[in-house]
mmCIF file of C-alpha atoms in Angstrom:
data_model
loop_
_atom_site.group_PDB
_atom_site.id
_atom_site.type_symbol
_atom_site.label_atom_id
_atom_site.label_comp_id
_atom_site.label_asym_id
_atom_site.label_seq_id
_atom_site.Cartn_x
_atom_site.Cartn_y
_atom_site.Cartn_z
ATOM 1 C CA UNK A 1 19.132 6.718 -0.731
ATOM 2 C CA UNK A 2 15.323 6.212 -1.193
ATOM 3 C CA UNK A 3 13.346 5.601 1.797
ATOM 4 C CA UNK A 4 10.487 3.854 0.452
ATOM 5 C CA UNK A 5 6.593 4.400 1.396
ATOM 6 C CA UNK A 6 5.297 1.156 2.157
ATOM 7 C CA UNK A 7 6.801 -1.455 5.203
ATOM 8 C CA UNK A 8 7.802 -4.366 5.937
ATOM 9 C CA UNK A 9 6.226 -5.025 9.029
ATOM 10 C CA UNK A 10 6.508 -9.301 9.456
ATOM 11 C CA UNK A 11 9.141 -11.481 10.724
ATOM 12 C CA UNK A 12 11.787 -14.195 9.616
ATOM 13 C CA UNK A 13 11.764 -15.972 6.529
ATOM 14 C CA UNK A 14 8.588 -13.682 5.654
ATOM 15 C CA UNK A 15 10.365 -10.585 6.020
ATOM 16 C CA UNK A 16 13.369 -12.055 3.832
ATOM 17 C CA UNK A 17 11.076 -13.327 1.013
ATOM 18 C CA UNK A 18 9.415 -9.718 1.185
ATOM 19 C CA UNK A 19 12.982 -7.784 0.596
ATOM 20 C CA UNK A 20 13.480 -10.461 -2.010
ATOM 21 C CA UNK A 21 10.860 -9.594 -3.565
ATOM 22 C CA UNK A 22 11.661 -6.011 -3.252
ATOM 23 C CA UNK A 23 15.025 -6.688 -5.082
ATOM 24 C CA UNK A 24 13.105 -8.220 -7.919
ATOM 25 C CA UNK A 25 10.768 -5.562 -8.346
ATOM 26 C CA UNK A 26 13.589 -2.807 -8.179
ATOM 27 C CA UNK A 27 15.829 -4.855 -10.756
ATOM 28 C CA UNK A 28 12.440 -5.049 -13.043
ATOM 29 C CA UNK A 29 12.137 -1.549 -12.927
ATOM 30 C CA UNK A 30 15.688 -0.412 -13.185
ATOM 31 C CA UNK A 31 16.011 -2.674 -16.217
ATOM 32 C CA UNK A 32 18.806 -1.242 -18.838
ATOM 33 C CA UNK A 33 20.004 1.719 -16.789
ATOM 34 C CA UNK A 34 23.101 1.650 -15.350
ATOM 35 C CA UNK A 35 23.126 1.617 -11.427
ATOM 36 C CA UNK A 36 23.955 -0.707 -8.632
ATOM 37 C CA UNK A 37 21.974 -0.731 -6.126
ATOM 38 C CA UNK A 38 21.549 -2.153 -2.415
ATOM 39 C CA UNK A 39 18.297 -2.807 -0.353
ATOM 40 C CA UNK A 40 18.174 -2.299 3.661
ATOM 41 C CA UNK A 41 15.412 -1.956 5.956
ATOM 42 C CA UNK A 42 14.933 0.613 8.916
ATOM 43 C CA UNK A 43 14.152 0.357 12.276
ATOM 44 C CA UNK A 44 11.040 1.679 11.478
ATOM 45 C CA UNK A 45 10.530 -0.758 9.124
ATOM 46 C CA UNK A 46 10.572 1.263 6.282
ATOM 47 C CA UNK A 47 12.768 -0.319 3.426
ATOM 48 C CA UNK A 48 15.483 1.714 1.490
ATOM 49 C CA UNK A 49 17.397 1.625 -1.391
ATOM 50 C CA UNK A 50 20.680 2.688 -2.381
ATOM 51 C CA UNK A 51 21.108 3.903 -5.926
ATOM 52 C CA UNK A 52 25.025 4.498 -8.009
ATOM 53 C CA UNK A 53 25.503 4.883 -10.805
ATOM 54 C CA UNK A 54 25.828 7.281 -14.298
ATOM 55 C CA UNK A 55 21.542 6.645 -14.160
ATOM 56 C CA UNK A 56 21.449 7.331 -10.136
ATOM 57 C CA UNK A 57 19.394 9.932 -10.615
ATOM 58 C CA UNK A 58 17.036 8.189 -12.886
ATOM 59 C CA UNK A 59 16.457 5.616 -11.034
ATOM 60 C CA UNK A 60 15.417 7.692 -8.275
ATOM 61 C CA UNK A 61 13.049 8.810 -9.712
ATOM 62 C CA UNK A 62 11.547 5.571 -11.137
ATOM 63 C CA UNK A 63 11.324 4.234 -6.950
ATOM 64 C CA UNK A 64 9.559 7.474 -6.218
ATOM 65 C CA UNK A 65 6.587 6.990 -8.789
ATOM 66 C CA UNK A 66 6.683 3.717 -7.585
ATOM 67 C CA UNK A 67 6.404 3.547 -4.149
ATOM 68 C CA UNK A 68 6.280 7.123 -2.996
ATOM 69 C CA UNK A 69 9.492 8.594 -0.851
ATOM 70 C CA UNK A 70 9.619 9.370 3.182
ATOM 71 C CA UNK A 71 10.842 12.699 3.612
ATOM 72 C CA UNK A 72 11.555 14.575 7.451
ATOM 73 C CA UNK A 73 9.833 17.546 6.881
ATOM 74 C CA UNK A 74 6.261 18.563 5.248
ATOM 75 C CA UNK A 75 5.809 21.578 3.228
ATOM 76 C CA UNK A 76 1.793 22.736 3.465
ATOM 77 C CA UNK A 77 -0.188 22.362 0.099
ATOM 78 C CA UNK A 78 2.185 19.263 -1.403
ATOM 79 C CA UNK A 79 1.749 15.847 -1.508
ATOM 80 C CA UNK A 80 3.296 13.014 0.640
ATOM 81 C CA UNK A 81 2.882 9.497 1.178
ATOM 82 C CA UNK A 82 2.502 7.260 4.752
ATOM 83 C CA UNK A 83 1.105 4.346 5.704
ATOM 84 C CA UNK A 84 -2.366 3.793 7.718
ATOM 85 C CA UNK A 85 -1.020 2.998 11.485
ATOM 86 C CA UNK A 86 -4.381 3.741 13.074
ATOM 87 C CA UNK A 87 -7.686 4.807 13.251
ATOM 88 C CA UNK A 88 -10.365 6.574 15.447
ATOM 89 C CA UNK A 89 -13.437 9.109 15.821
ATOM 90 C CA UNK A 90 -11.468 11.873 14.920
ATOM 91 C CA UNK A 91 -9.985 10.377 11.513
ATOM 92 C CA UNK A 92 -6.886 8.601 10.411
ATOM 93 C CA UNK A 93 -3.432 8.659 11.651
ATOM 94 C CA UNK A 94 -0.491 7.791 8.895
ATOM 95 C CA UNK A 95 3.195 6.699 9.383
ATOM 96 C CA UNK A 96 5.083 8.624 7.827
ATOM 97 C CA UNK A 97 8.752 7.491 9.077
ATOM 98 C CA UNK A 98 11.494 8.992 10.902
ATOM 99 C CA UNK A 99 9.080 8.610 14.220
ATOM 100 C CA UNK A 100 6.302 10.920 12.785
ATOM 101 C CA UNK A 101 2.788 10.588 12.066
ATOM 102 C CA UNK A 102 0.329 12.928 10.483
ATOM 103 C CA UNK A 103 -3.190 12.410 11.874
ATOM 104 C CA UNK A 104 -5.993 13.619 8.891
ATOM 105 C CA UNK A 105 -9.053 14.658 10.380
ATOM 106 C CA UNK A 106 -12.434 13.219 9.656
ATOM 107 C CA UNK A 107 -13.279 16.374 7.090
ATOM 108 C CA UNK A 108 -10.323 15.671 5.724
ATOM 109 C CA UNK A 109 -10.741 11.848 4.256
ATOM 110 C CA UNK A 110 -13.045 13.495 1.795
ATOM 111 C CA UNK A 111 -14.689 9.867 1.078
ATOM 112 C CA UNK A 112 -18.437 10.275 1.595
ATOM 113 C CA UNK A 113 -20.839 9.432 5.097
ATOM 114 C CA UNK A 114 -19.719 7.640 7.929
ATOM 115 C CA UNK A 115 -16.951 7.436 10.805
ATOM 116 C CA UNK A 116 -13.339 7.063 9.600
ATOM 117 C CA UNK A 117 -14.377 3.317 10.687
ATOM 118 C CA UNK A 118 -17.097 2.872 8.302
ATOM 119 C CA UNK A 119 -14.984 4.500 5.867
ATOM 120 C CA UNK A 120 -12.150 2.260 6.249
ATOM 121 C CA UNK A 121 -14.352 -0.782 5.904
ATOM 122 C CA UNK A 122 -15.963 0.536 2.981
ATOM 123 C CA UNK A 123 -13.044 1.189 0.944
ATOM 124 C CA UNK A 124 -11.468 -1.805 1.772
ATOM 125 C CA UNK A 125 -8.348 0.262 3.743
ATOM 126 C CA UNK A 126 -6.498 -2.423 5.516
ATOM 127 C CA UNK A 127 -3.650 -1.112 8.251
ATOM 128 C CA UNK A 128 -0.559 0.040 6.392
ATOM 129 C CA UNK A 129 -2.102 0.554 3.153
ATOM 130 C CA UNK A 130 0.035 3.200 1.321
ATOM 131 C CA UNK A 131 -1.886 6.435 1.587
ATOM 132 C CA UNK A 132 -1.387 10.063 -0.640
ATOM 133 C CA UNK A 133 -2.153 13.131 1.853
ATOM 134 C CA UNK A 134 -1.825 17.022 1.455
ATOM 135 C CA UNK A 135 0.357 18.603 4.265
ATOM 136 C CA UNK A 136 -0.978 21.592 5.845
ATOM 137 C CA UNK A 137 -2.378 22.611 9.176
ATOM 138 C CA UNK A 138 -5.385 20.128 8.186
ATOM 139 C CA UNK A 139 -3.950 17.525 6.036
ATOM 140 C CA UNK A 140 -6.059 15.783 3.712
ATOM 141 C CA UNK A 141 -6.235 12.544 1.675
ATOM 142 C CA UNK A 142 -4.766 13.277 -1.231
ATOM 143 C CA UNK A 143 -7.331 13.777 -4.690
ATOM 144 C CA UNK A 144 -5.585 11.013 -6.420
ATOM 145 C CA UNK A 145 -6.319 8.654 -3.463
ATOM 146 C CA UNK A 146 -9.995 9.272 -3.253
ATOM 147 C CA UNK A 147 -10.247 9.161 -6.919
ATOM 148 C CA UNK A 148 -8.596 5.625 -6.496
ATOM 149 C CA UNK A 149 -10.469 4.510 -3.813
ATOM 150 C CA UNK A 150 -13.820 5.728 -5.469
ATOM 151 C CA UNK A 151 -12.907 4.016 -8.421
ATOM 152 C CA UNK A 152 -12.253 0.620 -6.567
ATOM 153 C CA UNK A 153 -16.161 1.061 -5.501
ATOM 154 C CA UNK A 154 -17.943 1.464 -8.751
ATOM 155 C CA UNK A 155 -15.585 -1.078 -10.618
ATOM 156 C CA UNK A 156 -15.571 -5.024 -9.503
ATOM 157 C CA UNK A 157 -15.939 -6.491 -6.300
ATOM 158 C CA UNK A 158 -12.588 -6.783 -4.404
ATOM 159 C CA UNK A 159 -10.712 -7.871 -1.488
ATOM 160 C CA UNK A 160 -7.502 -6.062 0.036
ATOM 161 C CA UNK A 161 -4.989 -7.830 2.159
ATOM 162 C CA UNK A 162 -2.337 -7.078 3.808
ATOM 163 C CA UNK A 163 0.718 -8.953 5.719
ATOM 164 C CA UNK A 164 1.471 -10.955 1.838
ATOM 165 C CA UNK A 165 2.850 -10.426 -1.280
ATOM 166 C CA UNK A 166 1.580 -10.193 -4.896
ATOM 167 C CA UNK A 167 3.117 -14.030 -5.463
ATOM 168 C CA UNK A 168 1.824 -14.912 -1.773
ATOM 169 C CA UNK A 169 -1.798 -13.596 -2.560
ATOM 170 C CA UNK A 170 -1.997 -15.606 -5.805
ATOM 171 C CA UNK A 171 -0.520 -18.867 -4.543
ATOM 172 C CA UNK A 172 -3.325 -18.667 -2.082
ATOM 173 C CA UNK A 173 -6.637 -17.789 -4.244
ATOM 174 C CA UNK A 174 -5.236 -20.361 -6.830
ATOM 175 C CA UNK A 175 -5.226 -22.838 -3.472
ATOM 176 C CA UNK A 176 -8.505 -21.805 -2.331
ATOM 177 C CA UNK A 177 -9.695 -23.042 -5.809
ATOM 178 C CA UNK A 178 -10.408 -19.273 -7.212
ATOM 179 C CA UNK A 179 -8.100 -18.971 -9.891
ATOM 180 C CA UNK A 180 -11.047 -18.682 -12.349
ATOM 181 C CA UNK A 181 -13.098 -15.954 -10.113
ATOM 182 C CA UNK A 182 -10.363 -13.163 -10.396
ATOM 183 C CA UNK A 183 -9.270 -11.040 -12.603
ATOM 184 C CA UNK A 184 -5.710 -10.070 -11.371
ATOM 185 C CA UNK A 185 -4.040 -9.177 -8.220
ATOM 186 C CA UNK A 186 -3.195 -5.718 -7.841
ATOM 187 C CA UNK A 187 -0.154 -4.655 -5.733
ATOM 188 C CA UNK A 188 -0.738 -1.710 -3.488
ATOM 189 C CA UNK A 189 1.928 -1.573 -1.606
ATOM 190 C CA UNK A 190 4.955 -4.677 -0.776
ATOM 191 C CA UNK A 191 2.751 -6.019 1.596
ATOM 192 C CA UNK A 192 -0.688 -4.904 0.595
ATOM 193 C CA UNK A 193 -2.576 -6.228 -2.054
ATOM 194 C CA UNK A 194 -5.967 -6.079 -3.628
ATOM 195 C CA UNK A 195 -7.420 -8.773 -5.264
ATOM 196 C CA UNK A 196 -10.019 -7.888 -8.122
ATOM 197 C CA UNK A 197 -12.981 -10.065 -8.685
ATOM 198 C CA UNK A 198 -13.940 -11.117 -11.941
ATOM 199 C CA UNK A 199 -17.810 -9.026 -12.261
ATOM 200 C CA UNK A 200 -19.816 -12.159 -11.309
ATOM 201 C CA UNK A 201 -17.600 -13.155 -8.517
ATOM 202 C CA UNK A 202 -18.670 -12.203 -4.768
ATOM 203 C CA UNK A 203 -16.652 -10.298 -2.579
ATOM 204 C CA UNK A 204 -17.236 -11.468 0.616
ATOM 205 C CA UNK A 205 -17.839 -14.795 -0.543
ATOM 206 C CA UNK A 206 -13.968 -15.071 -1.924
ATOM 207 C CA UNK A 207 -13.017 -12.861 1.232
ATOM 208 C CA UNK A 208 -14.533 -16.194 3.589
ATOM 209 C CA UNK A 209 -13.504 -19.123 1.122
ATOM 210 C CA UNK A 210 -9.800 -17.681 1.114
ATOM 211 C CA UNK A 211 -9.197 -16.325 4.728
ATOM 212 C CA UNK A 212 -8.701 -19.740 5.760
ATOM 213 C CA UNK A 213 -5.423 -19.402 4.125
ATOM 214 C CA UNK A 214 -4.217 -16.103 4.249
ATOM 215 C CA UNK A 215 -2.996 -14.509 7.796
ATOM 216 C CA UNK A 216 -3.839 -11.624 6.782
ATOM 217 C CA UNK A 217 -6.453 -8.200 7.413
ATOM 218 C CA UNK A 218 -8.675 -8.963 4.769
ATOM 219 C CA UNK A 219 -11.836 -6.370 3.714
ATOM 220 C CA UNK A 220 -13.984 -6.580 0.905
ATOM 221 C CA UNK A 221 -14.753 -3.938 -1.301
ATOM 222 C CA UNK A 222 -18.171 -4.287 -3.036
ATOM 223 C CA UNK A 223 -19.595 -1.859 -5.894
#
């Protein structure tokens, strides 16, 4: 069993479409190998799936490059994934399942001027955003994230949401009458998404036209 790094964190027929959509994405990825497979949910709302099968092992793997694993313990200098639960003066705290969190330090989020606030807001980090961090006795964002999110500043204009899907956040910028202004939406995590402007297309502009729709943390990113 995989427990994934990203949550499902709404309700009802929301949190049902969501694991549906899960199930699609794993049986996209999976494709020819052969494995069954079954997808749960935690208490903690972190989603897991069950892998048999002669390619078990393989497919493992596939969900891990995918989504990043939870994992109990943390070995110092490697590389983990959790989820943004919180923020504060003193930096960022991340979910990182099985009733943990790991709290990385304002020195640590390695992402330029300005309170772990301003930072989040800069980047665009909406709450439960998938995050990479180093373990250690001052854990860091991991390089690959700040590349990322560094990249996501000097390329287009964007907006991140979370609380929808990929399908969810198209339906609704097609609805809003923006299908023409973007480029594609990007999935960060099942519920976490980040819409990328086409280069003449502003931000915060799309950000206000579409929030009427979308019940969702929204945050522009702009270059």
């Amino acid at each position: 069993m995989v427990v994934l790094g990203t949550k499902v964190y709404v309700a009802g027929d929301a949190r049902d479409r969501t694991l549906d959509g899960l199930r699609g994405i794993v049986q996209d990825r999976f494709g020819e190998l052969d494995v069954s497979f079954d997808v749960g949910l935690r208490d903690d709302e972190f989603p897991t799936v069950t892998v048999d099968g002669p390619d078990a092992t393989v497919a493992r793997n596939l969900l891990r490059e995918e989504f990043g694993e939870l994992v109990t313990t943390h070995e110092a200098g490697e590389t983990y994934v959790g989820t943004l639960e919180q923020w504060d003066d003193d930096g960022f705290v991340l979910d990182v399942g099985f009733g943990q969190t790991v709290r990385v330090p304002a020195d640590g989020l390695n992402l330029g001027q300005g309170s772990p606030a301003q930072i989040r807001r800069r980047f665009g980090l909406v709450q439960h955003m998938p995050l990479w961090f180093v373990a250690g006795d001052d854990p860091r964002l991991a390089d690959e994230t700040v590349d990322r999110l560094y990249d996501w500043s000097r390329g287009n204009g964007r907006v991140n949401a979370n609380s929808v899907t990929r399908s969810e956040a198209r339906a609704t910028v097609n609805r809003a009458g923006h299908a023409q202004d973007i480029v594609t939406v990007e999935r960060i995590g099942l519920l976490e998404q980040s819409i990328v402007c086409n280069p003449d297309t502003d931000a915060p502009g799309l950000l206000s036209d579409i929030g009427q729709y979308m019940p969702s943390e929204l945050l522009a990113v702009v270059p």
